[in-house]
PDB file of C-alpha atoms in Angstrom:
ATOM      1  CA  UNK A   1       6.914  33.942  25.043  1.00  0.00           C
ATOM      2  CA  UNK A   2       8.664  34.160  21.732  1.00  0.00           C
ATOM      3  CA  UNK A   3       7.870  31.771  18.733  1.00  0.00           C
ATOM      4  CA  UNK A   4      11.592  30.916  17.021  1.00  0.00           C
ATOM      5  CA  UNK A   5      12.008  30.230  14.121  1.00  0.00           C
ATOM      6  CA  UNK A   6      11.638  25.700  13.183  1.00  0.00           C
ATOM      7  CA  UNK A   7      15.062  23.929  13.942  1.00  0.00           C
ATOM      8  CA  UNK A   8      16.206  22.402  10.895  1.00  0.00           C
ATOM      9  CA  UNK A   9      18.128  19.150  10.842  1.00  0.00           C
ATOM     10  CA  UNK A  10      19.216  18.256   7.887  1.00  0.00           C
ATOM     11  CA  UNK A  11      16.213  18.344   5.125  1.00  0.00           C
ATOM     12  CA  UNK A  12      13.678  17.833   8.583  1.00  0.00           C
ATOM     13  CA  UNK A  13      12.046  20.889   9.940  1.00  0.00           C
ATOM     14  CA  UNK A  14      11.025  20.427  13.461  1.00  0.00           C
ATOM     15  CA  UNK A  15       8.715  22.842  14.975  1.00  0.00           C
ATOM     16  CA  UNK A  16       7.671  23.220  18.653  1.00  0.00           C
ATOM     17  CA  UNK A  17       4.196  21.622  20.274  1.00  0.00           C
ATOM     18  CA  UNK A  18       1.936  25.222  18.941  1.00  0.00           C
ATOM     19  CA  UNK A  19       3.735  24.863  15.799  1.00  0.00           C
ATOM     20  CA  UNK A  20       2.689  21.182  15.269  1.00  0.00           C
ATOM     21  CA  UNK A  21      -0.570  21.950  16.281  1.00  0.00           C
ATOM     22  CA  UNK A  22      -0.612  24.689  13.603  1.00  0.00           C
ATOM     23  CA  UNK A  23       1.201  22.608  10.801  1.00  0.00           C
ATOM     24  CA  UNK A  24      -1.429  19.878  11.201  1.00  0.00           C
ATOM     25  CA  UNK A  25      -4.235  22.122  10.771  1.00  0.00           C
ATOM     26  CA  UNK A  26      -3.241  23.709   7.656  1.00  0.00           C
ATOM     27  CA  UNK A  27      -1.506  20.296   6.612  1.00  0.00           C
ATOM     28  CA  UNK A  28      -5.302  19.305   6.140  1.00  0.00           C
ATOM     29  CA  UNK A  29      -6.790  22.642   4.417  1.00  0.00           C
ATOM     30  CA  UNK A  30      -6.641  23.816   1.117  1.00  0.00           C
ATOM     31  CA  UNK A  31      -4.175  26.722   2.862  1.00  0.00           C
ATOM     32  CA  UNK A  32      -1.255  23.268   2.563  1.00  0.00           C
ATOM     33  CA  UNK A  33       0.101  23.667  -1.174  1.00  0.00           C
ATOM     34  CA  UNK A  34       0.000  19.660  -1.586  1.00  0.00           C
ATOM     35  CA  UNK A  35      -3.407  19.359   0.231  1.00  0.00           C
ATOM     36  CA  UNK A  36      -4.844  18.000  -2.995  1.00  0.00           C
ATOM     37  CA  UNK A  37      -2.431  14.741  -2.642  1.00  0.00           C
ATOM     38  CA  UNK A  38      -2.928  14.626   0.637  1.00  0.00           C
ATOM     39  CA  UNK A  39      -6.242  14.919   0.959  1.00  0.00           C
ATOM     40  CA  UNK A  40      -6.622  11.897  -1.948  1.00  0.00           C
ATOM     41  CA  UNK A  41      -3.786   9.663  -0.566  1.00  0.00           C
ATOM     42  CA  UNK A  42      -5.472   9.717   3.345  1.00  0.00           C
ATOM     43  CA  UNK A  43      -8.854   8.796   1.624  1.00  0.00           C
ATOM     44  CA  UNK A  44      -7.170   6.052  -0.183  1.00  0.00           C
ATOM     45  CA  UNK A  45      -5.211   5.007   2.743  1.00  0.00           C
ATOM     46  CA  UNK A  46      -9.013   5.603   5.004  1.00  0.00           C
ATOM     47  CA  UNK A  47     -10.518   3.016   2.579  1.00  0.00           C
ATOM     48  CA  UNK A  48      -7.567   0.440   2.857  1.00  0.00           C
ATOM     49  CA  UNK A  49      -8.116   0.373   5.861  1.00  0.00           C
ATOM     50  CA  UNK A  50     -11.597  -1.943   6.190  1.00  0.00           C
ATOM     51  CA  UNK A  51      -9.380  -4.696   4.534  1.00  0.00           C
ATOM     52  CA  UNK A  52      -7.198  -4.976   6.820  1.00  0.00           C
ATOM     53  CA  UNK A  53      -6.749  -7.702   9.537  1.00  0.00           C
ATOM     54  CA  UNK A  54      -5.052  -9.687  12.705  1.00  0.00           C
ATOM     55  CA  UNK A  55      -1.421  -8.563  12.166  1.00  0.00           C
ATOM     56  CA  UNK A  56      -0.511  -5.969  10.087  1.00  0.00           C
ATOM     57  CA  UNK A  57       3.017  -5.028   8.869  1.00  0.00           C
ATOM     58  CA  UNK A  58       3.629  -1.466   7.297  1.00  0.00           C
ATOM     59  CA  UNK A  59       6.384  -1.972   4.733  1.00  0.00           C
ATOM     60  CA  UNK A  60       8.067   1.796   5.067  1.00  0.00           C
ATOM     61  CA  UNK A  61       6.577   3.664   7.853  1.00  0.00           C
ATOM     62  CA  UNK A  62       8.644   6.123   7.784  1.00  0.00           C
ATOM     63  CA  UNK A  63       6.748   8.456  10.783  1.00  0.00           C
ATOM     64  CA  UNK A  64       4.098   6.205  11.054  1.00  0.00           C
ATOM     65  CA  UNK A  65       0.966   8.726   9.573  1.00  0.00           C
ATOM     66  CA  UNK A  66      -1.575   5.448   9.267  1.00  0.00           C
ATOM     67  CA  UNK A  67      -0.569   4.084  12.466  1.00  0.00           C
ATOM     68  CA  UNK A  68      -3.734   5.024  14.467  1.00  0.00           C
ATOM     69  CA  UNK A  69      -5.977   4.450  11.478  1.00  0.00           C
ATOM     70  CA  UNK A  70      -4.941   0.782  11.218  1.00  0.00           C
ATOM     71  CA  UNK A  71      -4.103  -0.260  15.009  1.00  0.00           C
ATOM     72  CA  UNK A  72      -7.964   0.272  15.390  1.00  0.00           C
ATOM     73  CA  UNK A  73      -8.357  -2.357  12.927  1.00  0.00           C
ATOM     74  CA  UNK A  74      -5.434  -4.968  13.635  1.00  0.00           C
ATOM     75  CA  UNK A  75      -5.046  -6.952  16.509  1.00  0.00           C
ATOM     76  CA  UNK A  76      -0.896  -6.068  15.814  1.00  0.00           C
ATOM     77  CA  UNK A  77       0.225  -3.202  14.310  1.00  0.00           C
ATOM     78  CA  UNK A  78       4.239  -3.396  13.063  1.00  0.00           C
ATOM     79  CA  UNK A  79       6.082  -0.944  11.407  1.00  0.00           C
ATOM     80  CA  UNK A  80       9.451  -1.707   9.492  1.00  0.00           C
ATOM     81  CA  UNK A  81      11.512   0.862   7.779  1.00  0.00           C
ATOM     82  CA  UNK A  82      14.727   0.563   6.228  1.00  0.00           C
ATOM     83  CA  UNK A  83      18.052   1.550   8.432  1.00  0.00           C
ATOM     84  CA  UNK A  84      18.679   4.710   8.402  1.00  0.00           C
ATOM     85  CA  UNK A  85      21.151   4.852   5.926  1.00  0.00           C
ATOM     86  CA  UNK A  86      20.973   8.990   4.646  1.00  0.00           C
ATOM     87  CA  UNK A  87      22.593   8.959   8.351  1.00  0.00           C
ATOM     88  CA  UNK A  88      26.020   8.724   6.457  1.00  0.00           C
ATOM     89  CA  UNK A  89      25.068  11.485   4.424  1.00  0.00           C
ATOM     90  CA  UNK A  90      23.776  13.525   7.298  1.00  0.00           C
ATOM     91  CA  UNK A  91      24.891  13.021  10.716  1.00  0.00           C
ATOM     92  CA  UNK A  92      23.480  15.585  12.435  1.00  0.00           C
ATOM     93  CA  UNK A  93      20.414  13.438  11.854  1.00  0.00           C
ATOM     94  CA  UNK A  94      21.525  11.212  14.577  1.00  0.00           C
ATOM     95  CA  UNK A  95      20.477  14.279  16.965  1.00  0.00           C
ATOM     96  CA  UNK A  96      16.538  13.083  16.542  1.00  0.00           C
ATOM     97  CA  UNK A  97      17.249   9.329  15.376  1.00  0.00           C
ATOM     98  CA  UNK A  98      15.003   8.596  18.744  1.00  0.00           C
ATOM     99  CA  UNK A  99      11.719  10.106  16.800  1.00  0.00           C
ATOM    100  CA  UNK A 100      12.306   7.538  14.382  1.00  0.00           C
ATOM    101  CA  UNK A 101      12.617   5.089  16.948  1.00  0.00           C
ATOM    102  CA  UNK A 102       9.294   5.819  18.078  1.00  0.00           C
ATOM    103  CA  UNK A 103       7.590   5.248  15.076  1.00  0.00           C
ATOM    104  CA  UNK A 104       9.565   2.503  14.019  1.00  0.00           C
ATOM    105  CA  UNK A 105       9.535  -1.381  15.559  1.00  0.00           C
ATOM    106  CA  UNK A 106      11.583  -3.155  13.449  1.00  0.00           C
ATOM    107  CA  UNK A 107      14.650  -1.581  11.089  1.00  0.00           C
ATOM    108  CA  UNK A 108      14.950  -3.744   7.973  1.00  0.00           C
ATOM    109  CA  UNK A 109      15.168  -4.034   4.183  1.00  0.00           C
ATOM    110  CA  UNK A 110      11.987  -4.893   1.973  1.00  0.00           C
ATOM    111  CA  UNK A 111      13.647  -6.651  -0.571  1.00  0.00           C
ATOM    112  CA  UNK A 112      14.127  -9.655   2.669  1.00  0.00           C
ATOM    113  CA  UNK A 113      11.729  -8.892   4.990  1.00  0.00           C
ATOM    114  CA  UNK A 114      13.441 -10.131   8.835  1.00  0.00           C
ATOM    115  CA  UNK A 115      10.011 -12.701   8.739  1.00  0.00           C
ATOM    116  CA  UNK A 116       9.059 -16.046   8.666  1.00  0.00           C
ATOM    117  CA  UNK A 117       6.714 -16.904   5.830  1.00  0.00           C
ATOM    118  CA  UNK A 118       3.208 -17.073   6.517  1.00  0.00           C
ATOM    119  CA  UNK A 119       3.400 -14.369   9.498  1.00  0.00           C
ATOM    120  CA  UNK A 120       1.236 -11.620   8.569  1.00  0.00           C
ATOM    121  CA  UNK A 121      -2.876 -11.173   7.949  1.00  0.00           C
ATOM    122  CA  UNK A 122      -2.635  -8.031   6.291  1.00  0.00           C
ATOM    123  CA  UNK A 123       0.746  -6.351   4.883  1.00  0.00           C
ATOM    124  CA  UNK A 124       0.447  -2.582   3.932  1.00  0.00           C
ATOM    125  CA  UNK A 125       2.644  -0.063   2.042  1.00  0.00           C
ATOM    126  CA  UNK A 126       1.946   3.096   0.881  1.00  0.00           C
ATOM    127  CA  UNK A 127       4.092   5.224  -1.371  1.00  0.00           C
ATOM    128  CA  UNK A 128       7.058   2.767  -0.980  1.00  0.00           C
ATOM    129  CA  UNK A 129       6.959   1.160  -4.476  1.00  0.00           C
ATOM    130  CA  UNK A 130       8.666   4.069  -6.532  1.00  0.00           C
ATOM    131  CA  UNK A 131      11.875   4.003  -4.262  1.00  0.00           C
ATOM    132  CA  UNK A 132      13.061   0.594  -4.856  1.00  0.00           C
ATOM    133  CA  UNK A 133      15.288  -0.142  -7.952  1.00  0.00           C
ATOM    134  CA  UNK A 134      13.632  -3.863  -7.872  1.00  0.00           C
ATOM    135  CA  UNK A 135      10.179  -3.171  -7.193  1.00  0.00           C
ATOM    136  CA  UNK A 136       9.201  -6.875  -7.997  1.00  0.00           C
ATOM    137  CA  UNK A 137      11.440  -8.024  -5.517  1.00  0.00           C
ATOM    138  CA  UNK A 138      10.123  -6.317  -2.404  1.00  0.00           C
ATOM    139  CA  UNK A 139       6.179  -7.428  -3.303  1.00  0.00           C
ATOM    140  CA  UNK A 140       7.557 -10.871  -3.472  1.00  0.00           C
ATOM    141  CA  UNK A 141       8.693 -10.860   0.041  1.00  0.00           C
ATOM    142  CA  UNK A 142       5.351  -9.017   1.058  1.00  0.00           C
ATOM    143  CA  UNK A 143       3.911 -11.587  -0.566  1.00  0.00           C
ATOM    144  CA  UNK A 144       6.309 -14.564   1.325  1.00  0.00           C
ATOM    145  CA  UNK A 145       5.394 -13.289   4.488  1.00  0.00           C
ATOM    146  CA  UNK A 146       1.693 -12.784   4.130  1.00  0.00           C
ATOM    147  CA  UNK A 147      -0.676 -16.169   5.587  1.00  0.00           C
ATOM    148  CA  UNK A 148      -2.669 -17.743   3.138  1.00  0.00           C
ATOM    149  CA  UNK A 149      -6.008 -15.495   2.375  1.00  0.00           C
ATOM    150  CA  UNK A 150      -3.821 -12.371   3.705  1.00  0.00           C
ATOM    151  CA  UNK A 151      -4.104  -9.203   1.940  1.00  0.00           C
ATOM    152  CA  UNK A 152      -1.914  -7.210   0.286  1.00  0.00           C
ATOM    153  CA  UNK A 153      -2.591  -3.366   0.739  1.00  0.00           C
ATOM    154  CA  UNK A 154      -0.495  -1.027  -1.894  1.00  0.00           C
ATOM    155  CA  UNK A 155      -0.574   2.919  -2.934  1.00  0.00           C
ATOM    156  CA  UNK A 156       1.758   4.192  -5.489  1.00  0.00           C
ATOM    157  CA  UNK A 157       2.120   7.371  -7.261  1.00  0.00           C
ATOM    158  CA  UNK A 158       1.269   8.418 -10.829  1.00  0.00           C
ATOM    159  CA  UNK A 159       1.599  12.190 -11.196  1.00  0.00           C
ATOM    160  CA  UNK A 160       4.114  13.414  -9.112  1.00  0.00           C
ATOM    161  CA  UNK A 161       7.579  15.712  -9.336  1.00  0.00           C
ATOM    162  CA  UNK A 162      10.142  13.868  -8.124  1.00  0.00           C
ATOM    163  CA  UNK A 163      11.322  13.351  -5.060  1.00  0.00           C
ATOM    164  CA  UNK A 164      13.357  11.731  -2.342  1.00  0.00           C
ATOM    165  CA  UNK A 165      16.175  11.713  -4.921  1.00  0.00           C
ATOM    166  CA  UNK A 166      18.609   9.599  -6.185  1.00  0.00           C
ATOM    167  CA  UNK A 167      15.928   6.915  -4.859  1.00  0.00           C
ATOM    168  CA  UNK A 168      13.051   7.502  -7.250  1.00  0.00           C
ATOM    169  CA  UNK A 169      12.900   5.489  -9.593  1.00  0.00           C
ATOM    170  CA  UNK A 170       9.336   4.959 -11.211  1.00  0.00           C
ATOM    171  CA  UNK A 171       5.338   5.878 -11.699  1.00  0.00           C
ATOM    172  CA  UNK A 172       3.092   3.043 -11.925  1.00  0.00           C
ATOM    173  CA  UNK A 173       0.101   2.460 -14.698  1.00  0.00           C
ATOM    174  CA  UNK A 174      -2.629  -0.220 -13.766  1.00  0.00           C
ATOM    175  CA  UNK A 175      -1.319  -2.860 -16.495  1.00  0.00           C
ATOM    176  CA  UNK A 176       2.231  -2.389 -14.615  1.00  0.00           C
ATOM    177  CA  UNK A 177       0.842  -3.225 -11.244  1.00  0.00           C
ATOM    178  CA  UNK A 178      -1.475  -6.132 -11.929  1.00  0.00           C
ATOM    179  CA  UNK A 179       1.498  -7.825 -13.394  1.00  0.00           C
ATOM    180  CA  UNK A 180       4.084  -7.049 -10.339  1.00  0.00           C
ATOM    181  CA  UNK A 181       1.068  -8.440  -8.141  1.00  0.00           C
ATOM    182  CA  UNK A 182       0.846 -11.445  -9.986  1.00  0.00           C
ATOM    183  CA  UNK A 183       3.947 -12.796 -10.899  1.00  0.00           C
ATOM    184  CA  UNK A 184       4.174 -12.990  -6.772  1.00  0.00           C
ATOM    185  CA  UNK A 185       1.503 -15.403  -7.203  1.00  0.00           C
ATOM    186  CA  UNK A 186      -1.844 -13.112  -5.556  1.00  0.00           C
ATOM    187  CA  UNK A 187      -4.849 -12.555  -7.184  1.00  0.00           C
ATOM    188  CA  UNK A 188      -5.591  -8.692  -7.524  1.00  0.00           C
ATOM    189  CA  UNK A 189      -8.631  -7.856  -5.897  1.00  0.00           C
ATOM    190  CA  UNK A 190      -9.045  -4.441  -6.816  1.00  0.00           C
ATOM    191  CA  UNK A 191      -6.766  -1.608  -8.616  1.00  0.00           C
ATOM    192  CA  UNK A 192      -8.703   1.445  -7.875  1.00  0.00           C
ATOM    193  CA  UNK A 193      -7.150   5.350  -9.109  1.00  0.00           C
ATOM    194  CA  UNK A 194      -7.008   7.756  -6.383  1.00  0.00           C
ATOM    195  CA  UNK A 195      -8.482  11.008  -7.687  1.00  0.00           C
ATOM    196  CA  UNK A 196      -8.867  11.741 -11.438  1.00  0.00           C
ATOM    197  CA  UNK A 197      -7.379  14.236 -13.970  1.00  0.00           C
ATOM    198  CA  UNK A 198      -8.972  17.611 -12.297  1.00  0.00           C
ATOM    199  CA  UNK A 199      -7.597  17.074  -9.083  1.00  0.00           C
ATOM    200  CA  UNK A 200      -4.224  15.798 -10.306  1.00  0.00           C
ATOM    201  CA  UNK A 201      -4.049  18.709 -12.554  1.00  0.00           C
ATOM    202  CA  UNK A 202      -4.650  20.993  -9.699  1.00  0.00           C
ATOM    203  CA  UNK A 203      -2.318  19.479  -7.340  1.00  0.00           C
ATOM    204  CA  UNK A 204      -0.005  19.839 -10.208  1.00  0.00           C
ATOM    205  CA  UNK A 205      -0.703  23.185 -10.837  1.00  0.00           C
ATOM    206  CA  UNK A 206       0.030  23.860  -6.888  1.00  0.00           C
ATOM    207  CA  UNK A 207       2.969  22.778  -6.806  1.00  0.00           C
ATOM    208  CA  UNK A 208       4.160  24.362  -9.716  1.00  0.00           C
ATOM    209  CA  UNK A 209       3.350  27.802  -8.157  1.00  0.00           C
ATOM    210  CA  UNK A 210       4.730  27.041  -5.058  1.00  0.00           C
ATOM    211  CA  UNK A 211       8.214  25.327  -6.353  1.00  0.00           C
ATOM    212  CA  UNK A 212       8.611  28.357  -9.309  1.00  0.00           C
ATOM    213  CA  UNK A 213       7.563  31.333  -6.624  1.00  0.00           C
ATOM    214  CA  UNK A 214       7.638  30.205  -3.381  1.00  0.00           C
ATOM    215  CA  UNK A 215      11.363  28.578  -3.058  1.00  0.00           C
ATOM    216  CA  UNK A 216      14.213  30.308  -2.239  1.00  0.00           C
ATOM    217  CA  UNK A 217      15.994  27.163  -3.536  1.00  0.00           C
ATOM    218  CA  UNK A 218      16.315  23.722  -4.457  1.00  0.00           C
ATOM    219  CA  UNK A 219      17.380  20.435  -2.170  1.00  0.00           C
ATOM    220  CA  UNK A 220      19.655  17.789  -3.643  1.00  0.00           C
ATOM    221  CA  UNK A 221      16.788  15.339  -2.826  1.00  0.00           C
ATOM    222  CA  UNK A 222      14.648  17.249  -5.111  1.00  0.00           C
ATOM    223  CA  UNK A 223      12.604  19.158  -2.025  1.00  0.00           C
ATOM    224  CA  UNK A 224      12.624  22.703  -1.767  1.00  0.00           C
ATOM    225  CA  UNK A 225      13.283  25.113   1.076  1.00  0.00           C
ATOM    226  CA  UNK A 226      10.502  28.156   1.134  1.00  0.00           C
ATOM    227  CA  UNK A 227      10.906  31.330   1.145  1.00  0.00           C
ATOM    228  CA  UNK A 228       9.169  32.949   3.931  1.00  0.00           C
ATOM    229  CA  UNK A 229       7.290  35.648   2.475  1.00  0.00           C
ATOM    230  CA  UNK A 230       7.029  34.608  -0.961  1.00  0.00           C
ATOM    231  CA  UNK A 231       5.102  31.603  -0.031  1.00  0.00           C
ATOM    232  CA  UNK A 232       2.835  32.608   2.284  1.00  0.00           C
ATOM    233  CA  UNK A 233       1.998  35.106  -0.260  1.00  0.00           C
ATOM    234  CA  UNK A 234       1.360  32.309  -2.678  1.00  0.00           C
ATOM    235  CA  UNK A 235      -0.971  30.201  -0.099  1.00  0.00           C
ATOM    236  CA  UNK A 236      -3.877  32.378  -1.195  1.00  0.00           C
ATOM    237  CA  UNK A 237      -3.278  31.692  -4.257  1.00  0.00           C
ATOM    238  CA  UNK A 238      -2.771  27.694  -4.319  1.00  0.00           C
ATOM    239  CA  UNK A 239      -5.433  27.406  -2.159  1.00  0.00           C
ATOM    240  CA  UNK A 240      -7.997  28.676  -4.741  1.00  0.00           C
ATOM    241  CA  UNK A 241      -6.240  26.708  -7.259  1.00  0.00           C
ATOM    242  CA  UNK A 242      -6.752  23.447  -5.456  1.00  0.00           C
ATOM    243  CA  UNK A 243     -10.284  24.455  -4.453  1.00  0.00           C
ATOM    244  CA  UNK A 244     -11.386  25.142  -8.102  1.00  0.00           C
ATOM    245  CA  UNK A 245      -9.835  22.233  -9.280  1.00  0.00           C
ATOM    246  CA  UNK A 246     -11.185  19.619  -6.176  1.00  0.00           C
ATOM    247  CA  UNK A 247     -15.126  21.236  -7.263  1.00  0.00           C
ATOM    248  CA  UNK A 248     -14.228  20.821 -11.327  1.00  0.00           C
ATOM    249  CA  UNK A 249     -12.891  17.191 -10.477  1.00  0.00           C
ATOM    250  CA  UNK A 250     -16.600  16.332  -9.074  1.00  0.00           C
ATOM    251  CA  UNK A 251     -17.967  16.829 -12.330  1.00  0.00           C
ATOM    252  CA  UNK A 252     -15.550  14.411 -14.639  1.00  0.00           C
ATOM    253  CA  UNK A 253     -14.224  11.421 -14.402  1.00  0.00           C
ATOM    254  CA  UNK A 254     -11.245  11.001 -16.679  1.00  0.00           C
ATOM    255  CA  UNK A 255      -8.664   8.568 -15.025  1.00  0.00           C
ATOM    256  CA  UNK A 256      -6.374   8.479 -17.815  1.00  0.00           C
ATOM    257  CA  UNK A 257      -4.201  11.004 -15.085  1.00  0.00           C
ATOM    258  CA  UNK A 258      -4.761  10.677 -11.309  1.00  0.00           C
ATOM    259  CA  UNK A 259      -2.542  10.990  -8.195  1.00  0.00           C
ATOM    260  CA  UNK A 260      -1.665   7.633  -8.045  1.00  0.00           C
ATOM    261  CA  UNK A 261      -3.317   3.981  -7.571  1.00  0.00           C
ATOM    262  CA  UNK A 262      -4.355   2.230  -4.927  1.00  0.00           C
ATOM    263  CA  UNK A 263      -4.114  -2.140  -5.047  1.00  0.00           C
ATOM    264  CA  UNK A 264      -6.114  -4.548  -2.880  1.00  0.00           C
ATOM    265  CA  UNK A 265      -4.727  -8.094  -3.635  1.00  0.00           C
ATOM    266  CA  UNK A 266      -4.841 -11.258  -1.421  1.00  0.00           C
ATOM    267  CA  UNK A 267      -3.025 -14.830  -1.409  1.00  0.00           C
ATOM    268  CA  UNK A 268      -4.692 -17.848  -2.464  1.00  0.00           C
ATOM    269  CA  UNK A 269      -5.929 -19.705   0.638  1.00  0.00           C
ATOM    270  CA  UNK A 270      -4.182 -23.005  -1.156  1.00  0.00           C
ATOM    271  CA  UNK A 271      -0.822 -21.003  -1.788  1.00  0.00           C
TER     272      UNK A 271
END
């Protein structure tokens, strides 16, 4: 049987069942140009996961990648994402708005969260922060909606190109997030960096290669579509990149530059 080519909809490439197989296994080698963010944002997301509690709400889904991590942990797993607005941009998206559906329970906005206060144990969002004009805002109604002694389970980015565009709009520093935690009245627990300068640098490095070398052009959203055989030429290439850099980050431990942070924050019991 022949292999086609992925269908592209829009900026989504879909591939068949083999080719998902496939795309996860190199999705978690060095062989996947951005396996040094992934491979630091799953082991941030892995450790999130012990805090976590009762019932859960995942504040930006999107496909729902932590799903099965947390619903071992939660007695209620619920995933919210924001309405699928880029459908007005691109309606041939509504051709696979039912995978969305899948991963998706509830469609709603952050910034007032369709909950009653004091519903949640545990709320979780990862890599959601940078998108909102009004950060603030949206960890307020996290907060709002978590019970007393919940706990409030963040990543956000440091180091990265941008992306996802017009809707990026920051990178967070430690002092930044204590005080966004705060002033929605939770004590930080922990604000932990995920990864260090080495592995940021290579994962930097990476992607450099790959977007300079390896794309055939450049996506309004700031994404890039490949060119075949100039970046699978290149995978040899990142790949020992990444590798050199994930052994040389085992021997330092400058913070100063990392991938991004990771927050573990609760609300008073008394709140």
């Amino acid at each position: 049987m022949a292999i086609g080519r992925p269908k592209r909809v829009g900026v989504v490439v879909y591939r068949g069942s083999l080719g998902q197989r496939l795309n996860a296994w190199r999705k978690r080698s060095p062989l996947n140009p951005y396996w040094l963010d992934w491979s630091k944002l799953r082991r941030s997301v892995e450790d999130l996961s012990e805090h976590a509690s009762g019932v859960l709400l995942d504040v930006g889904v999107s496909e729902g990648p932590y799903r099965s991590l947390f619903e071992a942990k939660v007695e209620r797993y619920v995933g919210l994402e924001y309405p699928p607005s880029i459908l007005d941009k691109q309606p041939e998206l509504w051709s696979i708005l039912d995978r969305a559906k899948q991963s998706v329970d509830v469609f709603g906005d952050g910034n007032l969260l369709p909950f009653a206060t004091d519903s949640f144990d545990t709320v979780l969002s990862t890599e959601v922060l940078e998108h909102l004009p009004d950060p603030a805002r949206c960890v307020n109604e996290m907060a709002r909606v978590l019970r007393p002694g919940g706990k409030l389970l963040l990543t956000v980015p440091f180091s990265q190109p941008l992306h996802e565009l017009p809707s990026d709009y920051y990178r967070f520093t430690p002092s930044s997030l204590e005080h966004i935690v705060r002033g929605a009245g939770l004590e930080v627990g922990s604000i932990e960096p995920r990864g260090n300068f080495a592995s940021a640098l290579g994962a930097m490095q990476s992607q450099w290669l790959l977007r300079s070398f390896g794309a055939k052009s450049r996506q309004s959203d700031g994404s890039v579509i490949l060119s075949r055989w100039r970046s699978t030429l290149l995978l040899p290439v990142t790949a020992c990149v990444q590798v050199g850099f994930h052994l040389m980050s085992k021997w330092t431990n400058d913070t100063t530059v990392c991938h991004g942070w990771t927050v573990v924050a609760h609300k008073p019991v008394d709140a």
